[in-house]
PDB file of N, CA, C and O in Angstrom:
ATOM      1  N   MET A   4     -16.388  13.553   0.156  1.00  0.00           N
ATOM      2  CA  MET A   4     -15.750  13.239  -0.757  1.00  0.00           C
ATOM      3  C   MET A   4     -15.024  13.821  -1.122  1.00  0.00           C
ATOM      4  O   MET A   4     -13.859  14.577  -0.496  1.00  0.00           O
ATOM      5  N   THR A   5     -14.271  13.145  -1.621  1.00  0.00           N
ATOM      6  CA  THR A   5     -12.770  13.048  -1.746  1.00  0.00           C
ATOM      7  C   THR A   5     -12.780  13.029  -4.149  1.00  0.00           C
ATOM      8  O   THR A   5     -13.320  13.229  -4.492  1.00  0.00           O
ATOM      9  N   ARG A   6     -10.948  14.247  -3.854  1.00  0.00           N
ATOM     10  CA  ARG A   6     -11.530  13.887  -6.203  1.00  0.00           C
ATOM     11  C   ARG A   6     -10.972  12.802  -6.479  1.00  0.00           C
ATOM     12  O   ARG A   6     -11.524  12.595  -7.739  1.00  0.00           O
ATOM     13  N   ASP A   7     -11.190  11.702  -5.879  1.00  0.00           N
ATOM     14  CA  ASP A   7     -11.274  10.159  -6.374  1.00  0.00           C
ATOM     15  C   ASP A   7     -11.527   9.662  -6.412  1.00  0.00           C
ATOM     16  O   ASP A   7     -11.854   8.001  -6.044  1.00  0.00           O
ATOM     17  N   GLY A   8     -13.043  10.148  -5.061  1.00  0.00           N
ATOM     18  CA  GLY A   8     -14.140   8.682  -4.641  1.00  0.00           C
ATOM     19  C   GLY A   8     -15.563   9.255  -3.472  1.00  0.00           C
ATOM     20  O   GLY A   8     -14.842  10.418  -3.688  1.00  0.00           O
ATOM     21  N   MET A   9     -15.621   8.525  -3.241  1.00  0.00           N
ATOM     22  CA  MET A   9     -16.534   9.337  -2.783  1.00  0.00           C
ATOM     23  C   MET A   9     -17.730   7.736  -1.676  1.00  0.00           C
ATOM     24  O   MET A   9     -17.895   6.879  -1.961  1.00  0.00           O
ATOM     25  N   ILE A  10     -17.909   8.133   0.266  1.00  0.00           N
ATOM     26  CA  ILE A  10     -17.868   7.095   0.465  1.00  0.00           C
ATOM     27  C   ILE A  10     -19.298   7.872   1.026  1.00  0.00           C
ATOM     28  O   ILE A  10     -19.610   8.199   1.591  1.00  0.00           O
ATOM     29  N   VAL A  11     -20.319   6.834   1.647  1.00  0.00           N
ATOM     30  CA  VAL A  11     -22.156   6.838   1.699  1.00  0.00           C
ATOM     31  C   VAL A  11     -21.444   5.534   2.663  1.00  0.00           C
ATOM     32  O   VAL A  11     -22.062   4.776   2.730  1.00  0.00           O
ATOM     33  N   CYS A  12     -22.206   6.533   3.748  1.00  0.00           N
ATOM     34  CA  CYS A  12     -22.907   5.609   4.512  1.00  0.00           C
ATOM     35  C   CYS A  12     -23.939   6.247   5.948  1.00  0.00           C
ATOM     36  O   CYS A  12     -24.507   7.393   5.271  1.00  0.00           O
ATOM     37  N   PRO A  13     -24.478   6.114   6.837  1.00  0.00           N
ATOM     38  CA  PRO A  13     -25.124   6.299   7.793  1.00  0.00           C
ATOM     39  C   PRO A  13     -25.212   7.840   8.099  1.00  0.00           C
ATOM     40  O   PRO A  13     -25.248   8.104   8.819  1.00  0.00           O
ATOM     41  N   GLN A  14     -23.336   7.359   9.295  1.00  0.00           N
ATOM     42  CA  GLN A  14     -22.731   8.663  10.258  1.00  0.00           C
ATOM     43  C   GLN A  14     -21.872   8.905   9.661  1.00  0.00           C
ATOM     44  O   GLN A  14     -20.917   8.747   8.716  1.00  0.00           O
ATOM     45  N   PRO A  15     -22.071  10.900   9.275  1.00  0.00           N
ATOM     46  CA  PRO A  15     -20.768  11.579   9.059  1.00  0.00           C
ATOM     47  C   PRO A  15     -19.303  11.196   8.882  1.00  0.00           C
ATOM     48  O   PRO A  15     -18.061  11.080   8.452  1.00  0.00           O
ATOM     49  N   GLU A  16     -19.205  10.598  11.038  1.00  0.00           N
ATOM     50  CA  GLU A  16     -17.753  10.196  11.502  1.00  0.00           C
ATOM     51  C   GLU A  16     -17.076   9.024  10.541  1.00  0.00           C
ATOM     52  O   GLU A  16     -16.703   9.186  10.716  1.00  0.00           O
ATOM     53  N   ALA A  17     -18.000   8.052   9.879  1.00  0.00           N
ATOM     54  CA  ALA A  17     -18.238   6.869   9.608  1.00  0.00           C
ATOM     55  C   ALA A  17     -17.207   7.457   7.941  1.00  0.00           C
ATOM     56  O   ALA A  17     -16.323   6.603   7.722  1.00  0.00           O
ATOM     57  N   ALA A  18     -17.931   8.164   7.413  1.00  0.00           N
ATOM     58  CA  ALA A  18     -18.511   8.550   5.981  1.00  0.00           C
ATOM     59  C   ALA A  18     -15.794   9.142   5.692  1.00  0.00           C
ATOM     60  O   ALA A  18     -15.990   8.634   5.073  1.00  0.00           O
ATOM     61  N   GLU A  19     -15.860  10.045   7.375  1.00  0.00           N
ATOM     62  CA  GLU A  19     -14.852  10.517   7.445  1.00  0.00           C
ATOM     63  C   GLU A  19     -13.579   9.670   7.276  1.00  0.00           C
ATOM     64  O   GLU A  19     -12.290  10.269   6.450  1.00  0.00           O
ATOM     65  N   ALA A  20     -13.995   9.161   8.112  1.00  0.00           N
ATOM     66  CA  ALA A  20     -12.569   7.461   8.279  1.00  0.00           C
ATOM     67  C   ALA A  20     -12.445   7.322   6.126  1.00  0.00           C
ATOM     68  O   ALA A  20     -10.684   7.033   6.349  1.00  0.00           O
ATOM     69  N   GLY A  21     -13.350   6.453   6.392  1.00  0.00           N
ATOM     70  CA  GLY A  21     -13.121   6.163   4.908  1.00  0.00           C
ATOM     71  C   GLY A  21     -12.229   7.123   3.932  1.00  0.00           C
ATOM     72  O   GLY A  21     -11.197   7.284   3.402  1.00  0.00           O
ATOM     73  N   ALA A  22     -13.239   8.290   3.874  1.00  0.00           N
ATOM     74  CA  ALA A  22     -12.386   9.725   3.225  1.00  0.00           C
ATOM     75  C   ALA A  22     -11.161   9.756   3.448  1.00  0.00           C
ATOM     76  O   ALA A  22      -9.477   9.722   2.371  1.00  0.00           O
ATOM     77  N   ASP A  23     -10.555   9.714   4.364  1.00  0.00           N
ATOM     78  CA  ASP A  23      -9.342   9.804   5.401  1.00  0.00           C
ATOM     79  C   ASP A  23      -8.836   8.544   4.768  1.00  0.00           C
ATOM     80  O   ASP A  23      -7.373   8.478   4.038  1.00  0.00           O
ATOM     81  N   ILE A  24      -9.013   7.740   4.623  1.00  0.00           N
ATOM     82  CA  ILE A  24      -8.137   6.406   4.138  1.00  0.00           C
ATOM     83  C   ILE A  24      -7.871   6.668   2.566  1.00  0.00           C
ATOM     84  O   ILE A  24      -6.794   7.236   2.259  1.00  0.00           O
ATOM     85  N   LEU A  25      -9.169   7.432   1.832  1.00  0.00           N
ATOM     86  CA  LEU A  25      -8.800   7.581   0.843  1.00  0.00           C
ATOM     87  C   LEU A  25      -7.808   8.587   0.148  1.00  0.00           C
ATOM     88  O   LEU A  25      -7.106   8.940  -0.163  1.00  0.00           O
ATOM     89  N   ARG A  26      -8.180   9.796   0.740  1.00  0.00           N
ATOM     90  CA  ARG A  26      -6.970  11.354   1.026  1.00  0.00           C
ATOM     91  C   ARG A  26      -5.664  10.213   0.970  1.00  0.00           C
ATOM     92  O   ARG A  26      -4.204  11.064   0.823  1.00  0.00           O
ATOM     93  N   MET A  27      -5.398   9.560   2.342  1.00  0.00           N
ATOM     94  CA  MET A  27      -3.912   8.833   2.750  1.00  0.00           C
ATOM     95  C   MET A  27      -3.363   7.771   1.711  1.00  0.00           C
ATOM     96  O   MET A  27      -2.766   7.346   2.018  1.00  0.00           O
ATOM     97  N   GLY A  28      -4.367   7.732   0.587  1.00  0.00           N
ATOM     98  CA  GLY A  28      -3.880   6.761  -0.909  1.00  0.00           C
ATOM     99  C   GLY A  28      -4.397   5.423  -0.713  1.00  0.00           C
ATOM    100  O   GLY A  28      -3.762   4.228  -1.521  1.00  0.00           O
ATOM    101  N   GLY A  29      -5.153   4.853   0.441  1.00  0.00           N
ATOM    102  CA  GLY A  29      -5.523   3.618   0.580  1.00  0.00           C
ATOM    103  C   GLY A  29      -6.338   3.456  -0.749  1.00  0.00           C
ATOM    104  O   GLY A  29      -7.001   4.262  -1.603  1.00  0.00           O
ATOM    105  N   ASN A  30      -7.142   2.724  -1.042  1.00  0.00           N
ATOM    106  CA  ASN A  30      -8.119   1.924  -2.282  1.00  0.00           C
ATOM    107  C   ASN A  30      -9.315   2.202  -1.955  1.00  0.00           C
ATOM    108  O   ASN A  30     -10.181   2.020  -0.682  1.00  0.00           O
ATOM    109  N   ALA A  31     -10.390   1.964  -2.234  1.00  0.00           N
ATOM    110  CA  ALA A  31     -11.931   1.571  -2.202  1.00  0.00           C
ATOM    111  C   ALA A  31     -11.837   0.787  -1.394  1.00  0.00           C
ATOM    112  O   ALA A  31     -12.937   0.548  -0.389  1.00  0.00           O
ATOM    113  N   VAL A  32     -11.607  -0.507  -1.066  1.00  0.00           N
ATOM    114  CA  VAL A  32     -11.839  -1.106  -0.290  1.00  0.00           C
ATOM    115  C   VAL A  32     -10.794  -1.093   1.107  1.00  0.00           C
ATOM    116  O   VAL A  32     -11.696  -1.811   2.096  1.00  0.00           O
ATOM    117  N   ASP A  33      -9.604  -0.541   1.324  1.00  0.00           N
ATOM    118  CA  ASP A  33      -9.240   0.295   2.316  1.00  0.00           C
ATOM    119  C   ASP A  33     -10.377   0.975   3.359  1.00  0.00           C
ATOM    120  O   ASP A  33     -10.436   0.726   4.397  1.00  0.00           O
ATOM    121  N   ALA A  34     -10.606   1.708   2.292  1.00  0.00           N
ATOM    122  CA  ALA A  34     -11.992   2.761   2.557  1.00  0.00           C
ATOM    123  C   ALA A  34     -13.271   2.109   3.613  1.00  0.00           C
ATOM    124  O   ALA A  34     -13.976   2.391   4.566  1.00  0.00           O
ATOM    125  N   ALA A  35     -13.712   1.251   2.526  1.00  0.00           N
ATOM    126  CA  ALA A  35     -15.008   0.339   3.029  1.00  0.00           C
ATOM    127  C   ALA A  35     -14.691  -0.142   4.463  1.00  0.00           C
ATOM    128  O   ALA A  35     -15.452  -0.256   5.525  1.00  0.00           O
ATOM    129  N   ILE A  36     -13.444  -0.865   4.553  1.00  0.00           N
ATOM    130  CA  ILE A  36     -13.536  -1.574   5.742  1.00  0.00           C
ATOM    131  C   ILE A  36     -12.799  -0.079   6.963  1.00  0.00           C
ATOM    132  O   ILE A  36     -13.943  -0.200   8.344  1.00  0.00           O
ATOM    133  N   ALA A  37     -11.922   0.824   7.100  1.00  0.00           N
ATOM    134  CA  ALA A  37     -12.197   1.679   7.766  1.00  0.00           C
ATOM    135  C   ALA A  37     -13.983   2.758   8.493  1.00  0.00           C
ATOM    136  O   ALA A  37     -14.056   2.285   9.279  1.00  0.00           O
ATOM    137  N   CYS A  38     -14.682   2.579   6.928  1.00  0.00           N
ATOM    138  CA  CYS A  38     -15.883   3.252   7.610  1.00  0.00           C
ATOM    139  C   CYS A  38     -16.353   1.711   8.289  1.00  0.00           C
ATOM    140  O   CYS A  38     -17.310   2.272   9.408  1.00  0.00           O
ATOM    141  N   ALA A  39     -16.974   1.060   8.415  1.00  0.00           N
ATOM    142  CA  ALA A  39     -17.208   0.116   9.025  1.00  0.00           C
ATOM    143  C   ALA A  39     -17.172  -0.330  10.037  1.00  0.00           C
ATOM    144  O   ALA A  39     -17.729  -0.215  11.045  1.00  0.00           O
ATOM    145  N   PHE A  40     -15.659  -0.429  10.435  1.00  0.00           N
ATOM    146  CA  PHE A  40     -15.099   0.171  11.560  1.00  0.00           C
ATOM    147  C   PHE A  40     -15.682   1.072  12.165  1.00  0.00           C
ATOM    148  O   PHE A  40     -15.889   1.145  13.725  1.00  0.00           O
ATOM    149  N   ALA A  41     -15.654   2.744  11.929  1.00  0.00           N
ATOM    150  CA  ALA A  41     -15.682   3.777  12.454  1.00  0.00           C
ATOM    151  C   ALA A  41     -17.169   3.661  12.184  1.00  0.00           C
ATOM    152  O   ALA A  41     -17.674   4.078  13.733  1.00  0.00           O
ATOM    153  N   GLN A  42     -18.340   3.268  11.726  1.00  0.00           N
ATOM    154  CA  GLN A  42     -19.532   2.838  12.296  1.00  0.00           C
ATOM    155  C   GLN A  42     -19.934   2.002  13.058  1.00  0.00           C
ATOM    156  O   GLN A  42     -21.266   2.146  13.390  1.00  0.00           O
ATOM    157  N   GLY A  43     -19.585   0.986  13.594  1.00  0.00           N
ATOM    158  CA  GLY A  43     -19.984   0.237  14.073  1.00  0.00           C
ATOM    159  C   GLY A  43     -19.719   0.864  15.547  1.00  0.00           C
ATOM    160  O   GLY A  43     -19.661   0.817  16.981  1.00  0.00           O
ATOM    161  N   VAL A  44     -18.494   1.941  15.961  1.00  0.00           N
ATOM    162  CA  VAL A  44     -17.993   2.066  16.710  1.00  0.00           C
ATOM    163  C   VAL A  44     -19.451   3.996  16.687  1.00  0.00           C
ATOM    164  O   VAL A  44     -19.804   4.334  18.559  1.00  0.00           O
ATOM    165  N   VAL A  45     -19.608   4.211  16.092  1.00  0.00           N
ATOM    166  CA  VAL A  45     -20.490   5.557  15.696  1.00  0.00           C
ATOM    167  C   VAL A  45     -21.974   5.469  16.620  1.00  0.00           C
ATOM    168  O   VAL A  45     -23.063   5.554  16.504  1.00  0.00           O
ATOM    169  N   ASP A  46     -22.132   3.927  15.704  1.00  0.00           N
ATOM    170  CA  ASP A  46     -23.751   3.363  15.487  1.00  0.00           C
ATOM    171  C   ASP A  46     -23.832   1.921  15.999  1.00  0.00           C
ATOM    172  O   ASP A  46     -23.783   1.180  15.108  1.00  0.00           O
ATOM    173  N   PRO A  47     -23.344   2.142  17.023  1.00  0.00           N
ATOM    174  CA  PRO A  47     -22.794   0.542  17.337  1.00  0.00           C
ATOM    175  C   PRO A  47     -24.352  -0.931  17.506  1.00  0.00           C
ATOM    176  O   PRO A  47     -24.084  -1.931  17.337  1.00  0.00           O
ATOM    177  N   LEU A  48     -25.303   0.426  17.547  1.00  0.00           N
ATOM    178  CA  LEU A  48     -26.707  -0.706  17.941  1.00  0.00           C
ATOM    179  C   LEU A  48     -27.520  -1.025  16.621  1.00  0.00           C
ATOM    180  O   LEU A  48     -28.436  -1.663  15.954  1.00  0.00           O
ATOM    181  N   MET A  49     -26.569   0.151  15.687  1.00  0.00           N
ATOM    182  CA  MET A  49     -27.493  -0.836  13.862  1.00  0.00           C
ATOM    183  C   MET A  49     -26.730  -1.371  13.121  1.00  0.00           C
ATOM    184  O   MET A  49     -26.455  -1.877  12.137  1.00  0.00           O
ATOM    185  N   CYS A  50     -25.130  -1.239  13.657  1.00  0.00           N
ATOM    186  CA  CYS A  50     -23.944  -1.573  12.518  1.00  0.00           C
ATOM    187  C   CYS A  50     -22.651  -2.577  13.380  1.00  0.00           C
ATOM    188  O   CYS A  50     -22.487  -2.050  14.885  1.00  0.00           O
ATOM    189  N   GLY A  51     -21.740  -3.268  12.607  1.00  0.00           N
ATOM    190  CA  GLY A  51     -20.657  -3.503  13.346  1.00  0.00           C
ATOM    191  C   GLY A  51     -20.122  -4.786  12.197  1.00  0.00           C
ATOM    192  O   GLY A  51     -20.851  -5.236  11.620  1.00  0.00           O
ATOM    193  N   ILE A  52     -19.336  -4.552  12.413  1.00  0.00           N
ATOM    194  CA  ILE A  52     -18.328  -5.066  11.536  1.00  0.00           C
ATOM    195  C   ILE A  52     -18.421  -6.967  11.308  1.00  0.00           C
ATOM    196  O   ILE A  52     -17.733  -7.977  10.517  1.00  0.00           O
ATOM    197  N   ALA A  53     -18.885  -7.653  11.844  1.00  0.00           N
ATOM    198  CA  ALA A  53     -19.483  -9.233  12.392  1.00  0.00           C
ATOM    199  C   ALA A  53     -20.605  -9.089  11.813  1.00  0.00           C
ATOM    200  O   ALA A  53     -21.171  -9.899  11.078  1.00  0.00           O
ATOM    201  N   GLY A  54     -21.287  -8.265  10.868  1.00  0.00           N
ATOM    202  CA  GLY A  54     -22.036  -8.492  10.320  1.00  0.00           C
ATOM    203  C   GLY A  54     -22.535  -9.352   9.004  1.00  0.00           C
ATOM    204  O   GLY A  54     -21.558  -9.639   8.672  1.00  0.00           O
ATOM    205  N   PHE A  55     -24.040  -8.823   7.771  1.00  0.00           N
ATOM    206  CA  PHE A  55     -22.870  -9.740   7.116  1.00  0.00           C
ATOM    207  C   PHE A  55     -23.736  -8.489   6.023  1.00  0.00           C
ATOM    208  O   PHE A  55     -23.961  -7.238   6.055  1.00  0.00           O
ATOM    209  N   GLY A  56     -23.278  -8.536   4.770  1.00  0.00           N
ATOM    210  CA  GLY A  56     -22.981  -7.997   3.586  1.00  0.00           C
ATOM    211  C   GLY A  56     -23.016  -8.597   2.520  1.00  0.00           C
ATOM    212  O   GLY A  56     -22.264 -10.004   2.096  1.00  0.00           O
ATOM    213  N   SER A  57     -22.959  -7.950   1.136  1.00  0.00           N
ATOM    214  CA  SER A  57     -22.011  -7.863  -0.476  1.00  0.00           C
ATOM    215  C   SER A  57     -21.427  -6.738  -0.427  1.00  0.00           C
ATOM    216  O   SER A  57     -21.292  -5.725  -0.679  1.00  0.00           O
ATOM    217  N   MET A  58     -20.045  -7.153  -1.587  1.00  0.00           N
ATOM    218  CA  MET A  58     -19.709  -6.379  -2.127  1.00  0.00           C
ATOM    219  C   MET A  58     -19.363  -6.004  -3.398  1.00  0.00           C
ATOM    220  O   MET A  58     -18.280  -7.596  -4.152  1.00  0.00           O
ATOM    221  N   ALA A  59     -19.463  -5.689  -3.796  1.00  0.00           N
ATOM    222  CA  ALA A  59     -19.211  -5.034  -5.674  1.00  0.00           C
ATOM    223  C   ALA A  59     -17.382  -4.702  -6.478  1.00  0.00           C
ATOM    224  O   ALA A  59     -17.007  -3.610  -5.867  1.00  0.00           O
ATOM    225  N   LEU A  60     -16.648  -5.919  -6.753  1.00  0.00           N
ATOM    226  CA  LEU A  60     -15.113  -4.694  -6.805  1.00  0.00           C
ATOM    227  C   LEU A  60     -14.966  -5.383  -8.201  1.00  0.00           C
ATOM    228  O   LEU A  60     -15.214  -5.893  -9.200  1.00  0.00           O
ATOM    229  N   PHE A  61     -14.397  -3.799  -8.800  1.00  0.00           N
ATOM    230  CA  PHE A  61     -14.614  -4.009 -10.441  1.00  0.00           C
ATOM    231  C   PHE A  61     -12.619  -3.892  -9.603  1.00  0.00           C
ATOM    232  O   PHE A  61     -12.341  -2.843  -9.135  1.00  0.00           O
ATOM    233  N   THR A  62     -12.042  -4.372 -10.956  1.00  0.00           N
ATOM    234  CA  THR A  62     -10.409  -4.305 -11.178  1.00  0.00           C
ATOM    235  C   THR A  62      -9.857  -4.100 -12.226  1.00  0.00           C
ATOM    236  O   THR A  62      -9.973  -3.787 -13.571  1.00  0.00           O
ATOM    237  N   PRO A  63      -9.737  -2.041 -11.964  1.00  0.00           N
ATOM    238  CA  PRO A  63      -9.354  -1.794 -13.917  1.00  0.00           C
ATOM    239  C   PRO A  63      -8.154  -1.967 -14.122  1.00  0.00           C
ATOM    240  O   PRO A  63      -8.463  -2.318 -15.122  1.00  0.00           O
ATOM    241  N   GLN A  64      -7.709  -2.841 -14.369  1.00  0.00           N
ATOM    242  CA  GLN A  64      -6.266  -2.852 -14.535  1.00  0.00           C
ATOM    243  C   GLN A  64      -6.196  -4.527 -15.121  1.00  0.00           C
ATOM    244  O   GLN A  64      -5.981  -4.598 -16.290  1.00  0.00           O
ATOM    245  N   THR A  65      -7.851  -5.465 -14.796  1.00  0.00           N
ATOM    246  CA  THR A  65      -8.365  -6.450 -15.304  1.00  0.00           C
ATOM    247  C   THR A  65      -9.407  -6.588 -16.244  1.00  0.00           C
ATOM    248  O   THR A  65      -9.723  -6.988 -17.202  1.00  0.00           O
ATOM    249  N   GLY A  66      -9.973  -5.445 -16.084  1.00  0.00           N
ATOM    250  CA  GLY A  66     -11.343  -5.301 -16.141  1.00  0.00           C
ATOM    251  C   GLY A  66     -12.229  -6.600 -15.711  1.00  0.00           C
ATOM    252  O   GLY A  66     -13.036  -6.759 -16.075  1.00  0.00           O
ATOM    253  N   LYS A  67     -11.898  -6.659 -14.691  1.00  0.00           N
ATOM    254  CA  LYS A  67     -12.855  -7.417 -14.334  1.00  0.00           C
ATOM    255  C   LYS A  67     -13.453  -7.377 -12.980  1.00  0.00           C
ATOM    256  O   LYS A  67     -13.207  -6.431 -12.157  1.00  0.00           O
ATOM    257  N   THR A  68     -15.162  -7.694 -12.792  1.00  0.00           N
ATOM    258  CA  THR A  68     -15.991  -7.830 -11.485  1.00  0.00           C
ATOM    259  C   THR A  68     -15.968  -8.841 -10.494  1.00  0.00           C
ATOM    260  O   THR A  68     -16.157  -9.721 -11.475  1.00  0.00           O
ATOM    261  N   ASP A  69     -15.536  -8.657  -9.317  1.00  0.00           N
ATOM    262  CA  ASP A  69     -16.113  -9.975  -8.231  1.00  0.00           C
ATOM    263  C   ASP A  69     -17.157  -9.301  -7.771  1.00  0.00           C
ATOM    264  O   ASP A  69     -16.915  -8.405  -7.606  1.00  0.00           O
ATOM    265  N   TYR A  70     -17.545 -10.152  -7.080  1.00  0.00           N
ATOM    266  CA  TYR A  70     -18.992 -10.138  -5.866  1.00  0.00           C
ATOM    267  C   TYR A  70     -18.339 -11.272  -5.103  1.00  0.00           C
ATOM    268  O   TYR A  70     -18.506 -12.316  -4.557  1.00  0.00           O
ATOM    269  N   LEU A  71     -18.895 -10.230  -3.372  1.00  0.00           N
ATOM    270  CA  LEU A  71     -18.343 -10.963  -2.122  1.00  0.00           C
ATOM    271  C   LEU A  71     -19.884 -11.010  -1.691  1.00  0.00           C
ATOM    272  O   LEU A  71     -20.317  -9.786  -1.192  1.00  0.00           O
ATOM    273  N   ASP A  72     -20.058 -12.231  -1.436  1.00  0.00           N
ATOM    274  CA  ASP A  72     -20.776 -12.563  -0.490  1.00  0.00           C
ATOM    275  C   ASP A  72     -21.030 -13.194   0.991  1.00  0.00           C
ATOM    276  O   ASP A  72     -19.579 -13.676   0.999  1.00  0.00           O
ATOM    277  N   PHE A  73     -21.038 -11.898   2.117  1.00  0.00           N
ATOM    278  CA  PHE A  73     -19.997 -12.261   3.461  1.00  0.00           C
ATOM    279  C   PHE A  73     -21.058 -12.419   4.764  1.00  0.00           C
ATOM    280  O   PHE A  73     -21.789 -11.177   5.327  1.00  0.00           O
ATOM    281  N   HIS A  74     -22.866 -12.975   3.764  1.00  0.00           N
ATOM    282  CA  HIS A  74     -23.630 -13.289   4.970  1.00  0.00           C
ATOM    283  C   HIS A  74     -23.392 -14.734   6.272  1.00  0.00           C
ATOM    284  O   HIS A  74     -22.599 -15.530   6.277  1.00  0.00           O
ATOM    285  N   ALA A  75     -24.179 -13.932   7.698  1.00  0.00           N
ATOM    286  CA  ALA A  75     -24.222 -14.769   8.613  1.00  0.00           C
ATOM    287  C   ALA A  75     -24.979 -16.081   8.246  1.00  0.00           C
ATOM    288  O   ALA A  75     -25.783 -16.021   7.725  1.00  0.00           O
ATOM    289  N   LYS A  76     -24.001 -17.106   9.099  1.00  0.00           N
ATOM    290  CA  LYS A  76     -24.281 -18.451   8.899  1.00  0.00           C
ATOM    291  C   LYS A  76     -25.317 -18.996   9.909  1.00  0.00           C
ATOM    292  O   LYS A  76     -25.040 -18.149  10.976  1.00  0.00           O
ATOM    293  N   ALA A  77     -26.339 -20.029   9.224  1.00  0.00           N
ATOM    294  CA  ALA A  77     -27.679 -20.554   9.977  1.00  0.00           C
ATOM    295  C   ALA A  77     -26.491 -21.437  11.222  1.00  0.00           C
ATOM    296  O   ALA A  77     -25.608 -22.569  10.466  1.00  0.00           O
ATOM    297  N   PRO A  78     -26.950 -22.008  11.890  1.00  0.00           N
ATOM    298  CA  PRO A  78     -26.181 -23.051  12.900  1.00  0.00           C
ATOM    299  C   PRO A  78     -26.567 -24.465  12.281  1.00  0.00           C
ATOM    300  O   PRO A  78     -28.392 -24.423  11.290  1.00  0.00           O
ATOM    301  N   LYS A  79     -25.302 -25.202  12.150  1.00  0.00           N
ATOM    302  CA  LYS A  79     -26.708 -26.533  12.220  1.00  0.00           C
ATOM    303  C   LYS A  79     -27.550 -27.310  12.216  1.00  0.00           C
ATOM    304  O   LYS A  79     -29.207 -27.242  11.216  1.00  0.00           O
ATOM    305  N   ALA A  80     -28.017 -26.640  13.732  1.00  0.00           N
ATOM    306  CA  ALA A  80     -29.352 -26.416  13.923  1.00  0.00           C
ATOM    307  C   ALA A  80     -30.078 -26.244  13.835  1.00  0.00           C
ATOM    308  O   ALA A  80     -31.659 -26.622  13.527  1.00  0.00           O
ATOM    309  N   ALA A  81     -30.332 -25.253  13.156  1.00  0.00           N
ATOM    310  CA  ALA A  81     -31.023 -24.681  12.667  1.00  0.00           C
ATOM    311  C   ALA A  81     -31.784 -25.010  12.012  1.00  0.00           C
ATOM    312  O   ALA A  81     -33.034 -24.760  11.236  1.00  0.00           O
TER     313      ALA A  81
END
């Protein structure tokens, strides 16, 4: 945890990578990406950057909330 945010994930090393990004002035998206990469290294059988998920993004300057879905696609033959 930092003074301005908190990282939550299964592996402490990945959480620390995300917190380091916040401490260096990165934003929540920067921290999430760093955390995902680190999580894939320390726990490769359970996580990977090429996986799927969703992310809610809130932009304080505009008051706008966006949602990103990045789910794996099935092949056309499926």
